[in-house]
């Protein structure tokens, strides 16, 4: 395979795709084509990071240590903390520490937070005192708080300057901050956040104007403890490019960029996928197995209890099951249809809540809508399910029972699927929390017991 | 209730919370306190938009038409397209058209796309020819394509200028573009995109330098047809604030900002929640009921077929059910535990894929991890489920059957939950697509039939 297609960016993209699809061959290719690899690192460290994430850790570690320290740091900055940690665990702690010192402090802190416990201690001990202190300060913040997400590379200027002086100061800061120079924050003599000035407003201001005239006073800001969801909502609602982070004394300590908020929003939005079924919000494909099990097991125990409840509910019907065992054979169909249609209603409501599309005042209307969807589904499927059940059992009465039970369960499922997250939210809980498990409780009881109860009445 | 707390922003936040929690009272309050409402609109149109989204459409429509046209347009720009459409449907088409003309073209197009069919025709007919043409051009793009997401308010300058001339030109454009002036794109004489120049680089460049020296040539760009997922990935990976959109001839037609990409990412990330259970990706709490049903019904029919398959699989066990009906009473527990633990594995994998954390080369390791989680769950629950089943049936042998069947289903569930999205992705399909339905097929068959089969062997 050859990569010499026109333009360095095309080369980078091709190599990236190659690594994603055929990691083993890609690693070998890179080892024998170092010039291409180094050009890629130079041209696009973020693409080099993607490549290292795709190939095995040992090869990745080898490629990283062969780079200039500074370049390796840039690539590590662009990798996800978990995969960067996996790669650095292949190296001895002193080498890992050397590479980490080349990273930006916030990315380094995330990476160190993702290391295994003993590896983390060893790496922290090997760091120079300066970076070690900076990283330790960042490590105290929760990863999904503003403190955990912020970069400390933030440009600030004192209130006393003029616009012209500020531009001169920024020309010097430009090299240092590079792409992080979104806004310039203005601080008073105690380092408290006083205002924000956009680069544009500075340029278009009268050079002699004071910074305090040009700046927007009391800008939107967050505290180091602010949750990522609240932070992202502020950035989104007010179309900000970054939001400043202050400590308890109101002093400027960092900023969270819109790009970082975008990743936080993505993590937050997808949290519901795992929350719905009782898997941990912070679980990933890198979580140690025992930690995953510890998170998930309590909800499986809830399922065990639900199973017992279902068994108790079905107890009274043992006689009719003994007489007509076909009923036991058919009853999963009723539970299945209710469970899935309820899950559809649940999913639409939870998604709307995650997107901020369902304010409290609108919730009842959404529940009503899903209830009507349930009735429509019932109207569409009652006859079909009845005919299917009747044909399967070769018994018209079983068909009638089946049609009735499926219709009932579809209607209940629509109301329950929509109602459960609304109730959870009213109770001040996460609307997604184990919602699918509660839903199954309803649709299984109605599905199994409703079917057998109707059978007892009609057969 | 009084809102005169210090600072206009605090007032805005309080009113916003009030509207979200008690929409009816909030609407009444605003109608009798117009000065506060108008101050809110002035201070923060995005917060005013939140208020209108929370209260009923009729009140919202009344409040909107009482504002100056220009202010109303700003508020509408900040509302979600669906709720803005709901509000404008309360007005006659001519009034609605007057308000829409005050909006930015891309927001107006989204709003008009969200109107009911006949309302849309009437509004389009009432628009002035200029805005009508611009909106019609935008309406031809799919809502989740770059064309559907872009703003046409993009600053571009011809290659021929010097940096100093460019700054002068931007000073004039500043008023027009306001906050949209992220980057300045450089176009050649045929309006083809030639480069991008950041405002900073322009300011720090030698005033006499040509734009083509200062700009970055061949910037990242997307085509009007590019999907929002690909677009958001580019913005995220390369830390862009906006990405230019070009048409088939390579001419610059707009740009998508990182804020817009953030909303797209959120919509994309939460899509999986609905996709997993066979509800439509584009469904929301505003979708007409019949359209929802049309989307969901095919998957419910798949469930019906799965129900028949289960019934067929259980057919051979009718005799043992007739002899020991307690088995039918207990079997839902086995299916339930497998279904939920499988859904946990499924959720973790799908989430990792949605976040881009699971490249193809890593997929098998993640499946193995979930398989091991399944084995660990089985080790933890086999005895407990066995004891529960045995006690419930007052029969040691039923307990043994239960324990064995639960353990088996938990192991199969881990592998199936992780394997299904990996297989779907290999097949080039959306890994979330109806994945939970396929999973239920596996865990129900293994749960119900596995339990009865073991019982037939052991009882």
PDB file of C-alpha atoms in Angstrom, chain A residues 9 13 16 20-21 23 44 46-47 50 53-54 57 78 86 167 170-171 174 178-179 181-182 199-201 203-204 218-220 232-233 235-239 241 258 261-263 265-267 269-274 276-279 281-290 292-293 296-297 299-301 303-304 306-308 310-312 314-315 318 321-322 325-326 328-333 336-337 340-341 343-345 347-352 354-355 357-362 365-366 369-370 372-373 376-377 380-381 384-385 388 392 437 440 444 448, chain B residues 9 13 16 20-21 23 44 46-47 50 53-54 57 78 86 167 170-171 174 178-179 181-182 199-201 203-204 218-220 232-233 235-239 241 258 261-263 265-267 269-274 276-279 281-290 292-293 296-297 299-301 303-304 306-308 310-312 314-315 318 321-322 325-326 328-333 336-337 340-341 343-345 347-352 354-355 357-362 365-366 369-370 372-373 376-377 380-381 384-385 388 392 437 440 444 448:
ATOM      1  CA  UNK A   9      -3.441  16.393   4.795  1.00  0.00           C
ATOM      2  CA  UNK A  13      -6.304  11.116   6.583  1.00  0.00           C
ATOM      3  CA  UNK A  16      -5.604   7.535  10.017  1.00  0.00           C
ATOM      4  CA  UNK A  20      -8.484   2.423  12.325  1.00  0.00           C
ATOM      5  CA  UNK A  21      -9.237  -0.425   9.953  1.00  0.00           C
ATOM      6  CA  UNK A  23      -4.149  -1.526  13.222  1.00  0.00           C
ATOM      7  CA  UNK A  44      -1.488  17.288  12.459  1.00  0.00           C
ATOM      8  CA  UNK A  46      -4.516  15.316  16.441  1.00  0.00           C
ATOM      9  CA  UNK A  47      -4.439  12.866  13.553  1.00  0.00           C
ATOM     10  CA  UNK A  50      -5.957   9.073  16.405  1.00  0.00           C
ATOM     11  CA  UNK A  53      -5.247   5.306  19.746  1.00  0.00           C
ATOM     12  CA  UNK A  54      -6.022   2.757  17.055  1.00  0.00           C
ATOM     13  CA  UNK A  57      -0.181   0.216  23.192  1.00  0.00           C
ATOM     14  CA  UNK A  78      -4.720  15.250  21.674  1.00  0.00           C
ATOM     15  CA  UNK A  86      -2.831   2.857  28.549  1.00  0.00           C
ATOM     16  CA  UNK A 167      -3.123  44.810  22.177  1.00  0.00           C
ATOM     17  CA  UNK A 170      -1.542  40.355  23.644  1.00  0.00           C
ATOM     18  CA  UNK A 171       0.975  40.386  20.815  1.00  0.00           C
ATOM     19  CA  UNK A 174      -0.027  35.325  21.290  1.00  0.00           C
ATOM     20  CA  UNK A 178      -1.853  30.286  20.490  1.00  0.00           C
ATOM     21  CA  UNK A 179      -5.286  28.888  19.818  1.00  0.00           C
ATOM     22  CA  UNK A 181      -6.725  33.117  22.964  1.00  0.00           C
ATOM     23  CA  UNK A 182     -10.517  33.183  22.568  1.00  0.00           C
ATOM     24  CA  UNK A 199     -10.191  40.548  20.767  1.00  0.00           C
ATOM     25  CA  UNK A 200     -12.327  42.212  18.130  1.00  0.00           C
ATOM     26  CA  UNK A 201     -13.707  44.862  20.449  1.00  0.00           C
ATOM     27  CA  UNK A 203      -8.992  46.098  17.985  1.00  0.00           C
ATOM     28  CA  UNK A 204     -11.939  48.281  17.056  1.00  0.00           C
ATOM     29  CA  UNK A 218     -19.595  40.881  35.250  1.00  0.00           C
ATOM     30  CA  UNK A 219     -19.267  38.304  32.487  1.00  0.00           C
ATOM     31  CA  UNK A 220     -20.893  34.891  32.681  1.00  0.00           C
ATOM     32  CA  UNK A 232     -22.338  23.501  28.860  1.00  0.00           C
ATOM     33  CA  UNK A 233     -25.852  24.905  29.038  1.00  0.00           C
ATOM     34  CA  UNK A 235     -22.011  28.189  26.888  1.00  0.00           C
ATOM     35  CA  UNK A 236     -24.712  26.904  24.570  1.00  0.00           C
ATOM     36  CA  UNK A 237     -27.445  29.332  25.583  1.00  0.00           C
ATOM     37  CA  UNK A 238     -25.283  32.431  25.354  1.00  0.00           C
ATOM     38  CA  UNK A 239     -23.240  31.296  22.341  1.00  0.00           C
ATOM     39  CA  UNK A 241     -16.571  30.464  22.881  1.00  0.00           C
ATOM     40  CA  UNK A 258     -16.562  25.495  23.821  1.00  0.00           C
ATOM     41  CA  UNK A 261     -17.901  21.802  26.569  1.00  0.00           C
ATOM     42  CA  UNK A 262     -18.842  19.983  23.376  1.00  0.00           C
ATOM     43  CA  UNK A 263     -17.131  16.808  24.574  1.00  0.00           C
ATOM     44  CA  UNK A 265     -22.185  17.639  26.369  1.00  0.00           C
ATOM     45  CA  UNK A 266     -21.606  14.491  24.372  1.00  0.00           C
ATOM     46  CA  UNK A 267     -20.625  12.533  27.474  1.00  0.00           C
ATOM     47  CA  UNK A 269     -26.067  13.265  26.553  1.00  0.00           C
ATOM     48  CA  UNK A 270     -24.973   9.666  26.166  1.00  0.00           C
ATOM     49  CA  UNK A 271     -24.999   9.058  29.918  1.00  0.00           C
ATOM     50  CA  UNK A 272     -28.706   8.295  29.664  1.00  0.00           C
ATOM     51  CA  UNK A 273     -28.003   5.299  27.438  1.00  0.00           C
ATOM     52  CA  UNK A 274     -26.244   3.537  30.310  1.00  0.00           C
ATOM     53  CA  UNK A 276     -31.590   3.716  31.688  1.00  0.00           C
ATOM     54  CA  UNK A 277     -30.529   0.122  32.195  1.00  0.00           C
ATOM     55  CA  UNK A 278     -28.643   0.567  35.459  1.00  0.00           C
ATOM     56  CA  UNK A 279     -25.075   0.668  34.177  1.00  0.00           C
ATOM     57  CA  UNK A 281     -22.735   6.799  34.074  1.00  0.00           C
ATOM     58  CA  UNK A 282     -18.956   6.905  34.346  1.00  0.00           C
ATOM     59  CA  UNK A 283     -18.486   3.396  32.955  1.00  0.00           C
ATOM     60  CA  UNK A 284     -16.525   2.999  29.744  1.00  0.00           C
ATOM     61  CA  UNK A 285     -14.963   0.165  27.817  1.00  0.00           C
ATOM     62  CA  UNK A 286     -11.825   0.822  29.895  1.00  0.00           C
ATOM     63  CA  UNK A 287     -13.442   0.399  33.331  1.00  0.00           C
ATOM     64  CA  UNK A 288     -11.990  -2.540  35.322  1.00  0.00           C
ATOM     65  CA  UNK A 289     -14.385  -5.497  35.231  1.00  0.00           C
ATOM     66  CA  UNK A 290     -14.973  -5.676  38.978  1.00  0.00           C
ATOM     67  CA  UNK A 292     -18.384  -2.483  36.346  1.00  0.00           C
ATOM     68  CA  UNK A 293     -19.906  -5.458  38.091  1.00  0.00           C
ATOM     69  CA  UNK A 296     -24.410  -3.102  37.693  1.00  0.00           C
ATOM     70  CA  UNK A 297     -25.090  -5.832  40.231  1.00  0.00           C
ATOM     71  CA  UNK A 299     -29.750  -3.264  39.567  1.00  0.00           C
ATOM     72  CA  UNK A 300     -29.610  -6.928  38.597  1.00  0.00           C
ATOM     73  CA  UNK A 301     -30.660  -7.686  42.165  1.00  0.00           C
ATOM     74  CA  UNK A 303     -34.419  -7.458  38.619  1.00  0.00           C
ATOM     75  CA  UNK A 304     -34.270 -10.561  40.763  1.00  0.00           C
ATOM     76  CA  UNK A 306     -38.969  -8.014  40.149  1.00  0.00           C
ATOM     77  CA  UNK A 307     -38.723 -11.623  38.979  1.00  0.00           C
ATOM     78  CA  UNK A 308     -39.986 -12.762  42.390  1.00  0.00           C
ATOM     79  CA  UNK A 310     -43.805 -11.534  38.809  1.00  0.00           C
ATOM     80  CA  UNK A 311     -43.688 -15.106  40.109  1.00  0.00           C
ATOM     81  CA  UNK A 312     -45.926 -14.122  43.030  1.00  0.00           C
ATOM     82  CA  UNK A 314     -48.469 -15.447  38.435  1.00  0.00           C
ATOM     83  CA  UNK A 315     -48.930 -17.870  41.367  1.00  0.00           C
ATOM     84  CA  UNK A 318     -50.825 -22.184  38.059  1.00  0.00           C
ATOM     85  CA  UNK A 321     -51.328 -23.007  33.056  1.00  0.00           C
ATOM     86  CA  UNK A 322     -51.470 -26.726  33.937  1.00  0.00           C
ATOM     87  CA  UNK A 325     -49.807 -24.938  28.825  1.00  0.00           C
ATOM     88  CA  UNK A 326     -50.023 -23.123  25.452  1.00  0.00           C
ATOM     89  CA  UNK A 328     -47.288 -20.134  29.056  1.00  0.00           C
ATOM     90  CA  UNK A 329     -45.811 -20.598  25.608  1.00  0.00           C
ATOM     91  CA  UNK A 330     -47.609 -17.530  24.251  1.00  0.00           C
ATOM     92  CA  UNK A 331     -47.326 -15.153  27.192  1.00  0.00           C
ATOM     93  CA  UNK A 332     -43.756 -13.954  26.406  1.00  0.00           C
ATOM     94  CA  UNK A 333     -45.162 -12.380  23.231  1.00  0.00           C
ATOM     95  CA  UNK A 336     -42.259  -8.492  24.640  1.00  0.00           C
ATOM     96  CA  UNK A 337     -44.608  -6.218  22.706  1.00  0.00           C
ATOM     97  CA  UNK A 340     -40.582  -2.750  23.444  1.00  0.00           C
ATOM     98  CA  UNK A 341     -43.347  -0.246  22.768  1.00  0.00           C
ATOM     99  CA  UNK A 343     -39.180   1.426  25.696  1.00  0.00           C
ATOM    100  CA  UNK A 344     -39.900   3.427  22.534  1.00  0.00           C
ATOM    101  CA  UNK A 345     -42.011   5.927  24.503  1.00  0.00           C
ATOM    102  CA  UNK A 347     -36.613   6.670  24.779  1.00  0.00           C
ATOM    103  CA  UNK A 348     -38.379   9.558  23.058  1.00  0.00           C
ATOM    104  CA  UNK A 349     -39.134  11.270  26.394  1.00  0.00           C
ATOM    105  CA  UNK A 350     -35.643  10.773  27.826  1.00  0.00           C
ATOM    106  CA  UNK A 351     -34.058  12.023  24.645  1.00  0.00           C
ATOM    107  CA  UNK A 352     -36.259  15.127  24.694  1.00  0.00           C
ATOM    108  CA  UNK A 354     -31.560  15.286  27.495  1.00  0.00           C
ATOM    109  CA  UNK A 355     -31.845  17.824  24.689  1.00  0.00           C
ATOM    110  CA  UNK A 357     -36.725  20.074  24.694  1.00  0.00           C
ATOM    111  CA  UNK A 358     -39.168  19.137  27.453  1.00  0.00           C
ATOM    112  CA  UNK A 359     -39.701  21.844  30.082  1.00  0.00           C
ATOM    113  CA  UNK A 360     -41.801  20.826  33.065  1.00  0.00           C
ATOM    114  CA  UNK A 361     -44.833  22.737  31.803  1.00  0.00           C
ATOM    115  CA  UNK A 362     -44.880  20.592  28.698  1.00  0.00           C
ATOM    116  CA  UNK A 365     -48.680  16.977  27.081  1.00  0.00           C
ATOM    117  CA  UNK A 366     -45.826  14.651  26.099  1.00  0.00           C
ATOM    118  CA  UNK A 369     -49.013  12.088  23.308  1.00  0.00           C
ATOM    119  CA  UNK A 370     -47.304   8.780  24.168  1.00  0.00           C
ATOM    120  CA  UNK A 372     -52.241   8.222  22.341  1.00  0.00           C
ATOM    121  CA  UNK A 373     -49.388   6.526  20.488  1.00  0.00           C
ATOM    122  CA  UNK A 376     -52.894   3.767  18.167  1.00  0.00           C
ATOM    123  CA  UNK A 377     -50.373   0.935  18.428  1.00  0.00           C
ATOM    124  CA  UNK A 380     -53.084  -1.537  14.915  1.00  0.00           C
ATOM    125  CA  UNK A 381     -51.821  -4.667  16.651  1.00  0.00           C
ATOM    126  CA  UNK A 384     -52.975  -9.081  14.313  1.00  0.00           C
ATOM    127  CA  UNK A 385     -51.747 -10.402  17.665  1.00  0.00           C
ATOM    128  CA  UNK A 388     -51.454 -14.887  15.460  1.00  0.00           C
ATOM    129  CA  UNK A 392     -50.833 -20.714  16.976  1.00  0.00           C
ATOM    130  CA  UNK A 437     -35.988  -1.497  34.695  1.00  0.00           C
ATOM    131  CA  UNK A 440     -40.091  -3.704  32.557  1.00  0.00           C
ATOM    132  CA  UNK A 444     -43.949  -7.704  32.443  1.00  0.00           C
ATOM    133  CA  UNK A 448     -47.771 -11.977  31.921  1.00  0.00           C
TER     134      UNK A 448
ATOM    135  CA  UNK B   9     -29.211  39.130  34.773  1.00  0.00           C
ATOM    136  CA  UNK B  13     -32.653  33.954  35.515  1.00  0.00           C
ATOM    137  CA  UNK B  16     -36.759  31.920  33.451  1.00  0.00           C
ATOM    138  CA  UNK B  20     -40.152  26.613  33.643  1.00  0.00           C
ATOM    139  CA  UNK B  21     -41.704  25.622  36.952  1.00  0.00           C
ATOM    140  CA  UNK B  23     -45.798  28.367  33.301  1.00  0.00           C
ATOM    141  CA  UNK B  44     -31.007  38.567  27.015  1.00  0.00           C
ATOM    142  CA  UNK B  46     -31.995  33.848  24.654  1.00  0.00           C
ATOM    143  CA  UNK B  47     -33.534  33.888  28.121  1.00  0.00           C
ATOM    144  CA  UNK B  50     -36.593  30.093  27.120  1.00  0.00           C
ATOM    145  CA  UNK B  53     -40.827  28.032  25.180  1.00  0.00           C
ATOM    146  CA  UNK B  54     -42.046  27.251  28.674  1.00  0.00           C
ATOM    147  CA  UNK B  57     -48.324  29.071  22.732  1.00  0.00           C
ATOM    148  CA  UNK B  78     -33.054  31.872  19.912  1.00  0.00           C
ATOM    149  CA  UNK B  86     -45.894  26.090  17.453  1.00  0.00           C
ATOM    150  CA  UNK B 167      -8.846  45.093   9.031  1.00  0.00           C
ATOM    151  CA  UNK B 170     -13.703  44.107   8.886  1.00  0.00           C
ATOM    152  CA  UNK B 171     -14.310  47.217  10.929  1.00  0.00           C
ATOM    153  CA  UNK B 174     -18.219  44.140  12.450  1.00  0.00           C
ATOM    154  CA  UNK B 178     -21.426  40.831  15.290  1.00  0.00           C
ATOM    155  CA  UNK B 179     -20.785  37.580  17.071  1.00  0.00           C
ATOM    156  CA  UNK B 181     -17.158  37.019  13.044  1.00  0.00           C
ATOM    157  CA  UNK B 182     -15.161  33.958  14.146  1.00  0.00           C
ATOM    158  CA  UNK B 199      -8.717  37.848  13.229  1.00  0.00           C
ATOM    159  CA  UNK B 200      -5.694  37.619  15.514  1.00  0.00           C
ATOM    160  CA  UNK B 201      -3.244  36.722  12.770  1.00  0.00           C
ATOM    161  CA  UNK B 203      -4.022  42.064  13.648  1.00  0.00           C
ATOM    162  CA  UNK B 204      -0.537  40.795  14.351  1.00  0.00           C
ATOM    163  CA  UNK B 218      -6.823  25.051   1.785  1.00  0.00           C
ATOM    164  CA  UNK B 219      -8.598  25.235   5.128  1.00  0.00           C
ATOM    165  CA  UNK B 220     -10.755  22.406   6.448  1.00  0.00           C
ATOM    166  CA  UNK B 232     -18.916  17.874  14.160  1.00  0.00           C
ATOM    167  CA  UNK B 233     -16.034  15.403  14.225  1.00  0.00           C
ATOM    168  CA  UNK B 235     -14.685  20.722  14.287  1.00  0.00           C
ATOM    169  CA  UNK B 236     -13.966  18.702  17.415  1.00  0.00           C
ATOM    170  CA  UNK B 237     -10.792  17.020  16.203  1.00  0.00           C
ATOM    171  CA  UNK B 238      -9.184  20.186  14.904  1.00  0.00           C
ATOM    172  CA  UNK B 239     -10.518  22.499  17.638  1.00  0.00           C
ATOM    173  CA  UNK B 241     -14.585  27.626  16.052  1.00  0.00           C
ATOM    174  CA  UNK B 258     -18.994  25.277  16.893  1.00  0.00           C
ATOM    175  CA  UNK B 261     -22.061  21.731  15.902  1.00  0.00           C
ATOM    176  CA  UNK B 262     -22.483  21.282  19.659  1.00  0.00           C
ATOM    177  CA  UNK B 263     -26.256  21.049  19.270  1.00  0.00           C
ATOM    178  CA  UNK B 265     -23.477  16.484  18.378  1.00  0.00           C
ATOM    179  CA  UNK B 266     -26.021  16.382  21.171  1.00  0.00           C
ATOM    180  CA  UNK B 267     -28.795  15.380  18.781  1.00  0.00           C
ATOM    181  CA  UNK B 269     -25.343  11.356  20.507  1.00  0.00           C
ATOM    182  CA  UNK B 270     -28.866  10.973  21.856  1.00  0.00           C
ATOM    183  CA  UNK B 271     -30.119   9.443  18.609  1.00  0.00           C
ATOM    184  CA  UNK B 272     -28.920   6.067  19.845  1.00  0.00           C
ATOM    185  CA  UNK B 273     -31.356   6.197  22.768  1.00  0.00           C
ATOM    186  CA  UNK B 274     -34.281   6.011  20.373  1.00  0.00           C
ATOM    187  CA  UNK B 276     -31.816   1.070  20.117  1.00  0.00           C
ATOM    188  CA  UNK B 277     -35.488   0.345  20.650  1.00  0.00           C
ATOM    189  CA  UNK B 278     -36.690   1.018  17.131  1.00  0.00           C
ATOM    190  CA  UNK B 279     -38.091   4.525  17.535  1.00  0.00           C
ATOM    191  CA  UNK B 281     -33.995   9.033  15.081  1.00  0.00           C
ATOM    192  CA  UNK B 282     -35.802  12.199  14.046  1.00  0.00           C
ATOM    193  CA  UNK B 283     -38.720  11.642  16.401  1.00  0.00           C
ATOM    194  CA  UNK B 284     -39.367  14.229  19.097  1.00  0.00           C
ATOM    195  CA  UNK B 285     -42.166  15.060  21.500  1.00  0.00           C
ATOM    196  CA  UNK B 286     -43.538  17.290  18.735  1.00  0.00           C
ATOM    197  CA  UNK B 287     -43.797  14.600  16.051  1.00  0.00           C
ATOM    198  CA  UNK B 288     -47.388  13.961  14.920  1.00  0.00           C
ATOM    199  CA  UNK B 289     -48.738  10.758  16.475  1.00  0.00           C
ATOM    200  CA  UNK B 290     -49.383   8.929  13.222  1.00  0.00           C
ATOM    201  CA  UNK B 292     -44.456   8.205  15.241  1.00  0.00           C
ATOM    202  CA  UNK B 293     -46.605   5.116  14.950  1.00  0.00           C
ATOM    203  CA  UNK B 296     -42.328   2.377  15.443  1.00  0.00           C
ATOM    204  CA  UNK B 297     -44.837  -0.155  14.174  1.00  0.00           C
ATOM    205  CA  UNK B 299     -40.243  -2.850  14.869  1.00  0.00           C
ATOM    206  CA  UNK B 300     -43.227  -3.902  16.966  1.00  0.00           C
ATOM    207  CA  UNK B 301     -44.077  -6.304  14.146  1.00  0.00           C
ATOM    208  CA  UNK B 303     -41.322  -8.214  18.109  1.00  0.00           C
ATOM    209  CA  UNK B 304     -44.462 -10.076  17.154  1.00  0.00           C
ATOM    210  CA  UNK B 306     -39.891 -12.818  17.808  1.00  0.00           C
ATOM    211  CA  UNK B 307     -42.839 -13.702  20.053  1.00  0.00           C
ATOM    212  CA  UNK B 308     -43.876 -16.378  17.561  1.00  0.00           C
ATOM    213  CA  UNK B 310     -40.248 -17.914  21.206  1.00  0.00           C
ATOM    214  CA  UNK B 311     -43.598 -19.694  21.216  1.00  0.00           C
ATOM    215  CA  UNK B 312     -42.259 -22.165  18.651  1.00  0.00           C
ATOM    216  CA  UNK B 314     -41.219 -23.331  23.825  1.00  0.00           C
ATOM    217  CA  UNK B 315     -43.646 -25.697  22.040  1.00  0.00           C
ATOM    218  CA  UNK B 318     -45.711 -27.936  26.943  1.00  0.00           C
ATOM    219  CA  UNK B 321     -45.146 -27.011  31.910  1.00  0.00           C
ATOM    220  CA  UNK B 322     -48.409 -28.937  32.396  1.00  0.00           C
ATOM    221  CA  UNK B 325     -46.664 -25.067  36.139  1.00  0.00           C
ATOM    222  CA  UNK B 326     -44.335 -23.379  38.678  1.00  0.00           C
ATOM    223  CA  UNK B 328     -43.875 -21.067  33.789  1.00  0.00           C
ATOM    224  CA  UNK B 329     -44.294 -18.831  36.814  1.00  0.00           C
ATOM    225  CA  UNK B 330     -40.519 -18.661  37.388  1.00  0.00           C
ATOM    226  CA  UNK B 331     -39.248 -18.444  33.831  1.00  0.00           C
ATOM    227  CA  UNK B 332     -39.823 -14.667  33.407  1.00  0.00           C
ATOM    228  CA  UNK B 333     -37.146 -14.152  36.098  1.00  0.00           C
ATOM    229  CA  UNK B 336     -35.556 -10.578  32.880  1.00  0.00           C
ATOM    230  CA  UNK B 337     -32.075 -10.986  34.373  1.00  0.00           C
ATOM    231  CA  UNK B 340     -31.254  -6.401  31.711  1.00  0.00           C
ATOM    232  CA  UNK B 341     -27.631  -7.501  32.042  1.00  0.00           C
ATOM    233  CA  UNK B 343     -28.842  -4.274  27.943  1.00  0.00           C
ATOM    234  CA  UNK B 344     -26.142  -3.003  30.311  1.00  0.00           C
ATOM    235  CA  UNK B 345     -23.398  -4.433  28.102  1.00  0.00           C
ATOM    236  CA  UNK B 347     -25.459   0.353  26.494  1.00  0.00           C
ATOM    237  CA  UNK B 348     -21.795   0.608  27.461  1.00  0.00           C
ATOM    238  CA  UNK B 349     -20.657  -0.456  23.969  1.00  0.00           C
ATOM    239  CA  UNK B 350     -23.067   1.812  22.117  1.00  0.00           C
ATOM    240  CA  UNK B 351     -22.117   4.737  24.283  1.00  0.00           C
ATOM    241  CA  UNK B 352     -18.421   4.115  23.657  1.00  0.00           C
ATOM    242  CA  UNK B 354     -21.147   7.218  20.077  1.00  0.00           C
ATOM    243  CA  UNK B 355     -18.271   8.966  21.839  1.00  0.00           C
ATOM    244  CA  UNK B 357     -13.991   5.717  22.074  1.00  0.00           C
ATOM    245  CA  UNK B 358     -14.156   2.344  20.363  1.00  0.00           C
ATOM    246  CA  UNK B 359     -12.116   2.105  17.161  1.00  0.00           C
ATOM    247  CA  UNK B 360     -12.559  -1.103  15.167  1.00  0.00           C
ATOM    248  CA  UNK B 361      -9.216  -2.462  16.308  1.00  0.00           C
ATOM    249  CA  UNK B 362     -10.381  -2.327  19.902  1.00  0.00           C
ATOM    250  CA  UNK B 365     -11.288  -6.472  23.395  1.00  0.00           C
ATOM    251  CA  UNK B 366     -14.449  -4.672  24.486  1.00  0.00           C
ATOM    252  CA  UNK B 369     -14.515  -7.483  28.550  1.00  0.00           C
ATOM    253  CA  UNK B 370     -18.333  -7.668  28.533  1.00  0.00           C
ATOM    254  CA  UNK B 372     -16.024 -11.472  31.403  1.00  0.00           C
ATOM    255  CA  UNK B 373     -18.479  -9.108  33.099  1.00  0.00           C
ATOM    256  CA  UNK B 376     -18.636 -12.430  36.870  1.00  0.00           C
ATOM    257  CA  UNK B 377     -22.328 -11.529  37.073  1.00  0.00           C
ATOM    258  CA  UNK B 380     -22.372 -13.643  41.690  1.00  0.00           C
ATOM    259  CA  UNK B 381     -26.011 -14.431  40.881  1.00  0.00           C
ATOM    260  CA  UNK B 384     -28.704 -16.437  44.762  1.00  0.00           C
ATOM    261  CA  UNK B 385     -31.100 -17.057  41.877  1.00  0.00           C
ATOM    262  CA  UNK B 388     -34.608 -17.897  45.373  1.00  0.00           C
ATOM    263  CA  UNK B 392     -40.157 -20.253  45.817  1.00  0.00           C
ATOM    264  CA  UNK B 437     -34.714  -5.796  20.006  1.00  0.00           C
ATOM    265  CA  UNK B 440     -34.155  -9.473  23.549  1.00  0.00           C
ATOM    266  CA  UNK B 444     -35.639 -14.331  25.787  1.00  0.00           C
ATOM    267  CA  UNK B 448     -37.294 -19.134  28.504  1.00  0.00           C
TER     268      UNK B 448
END
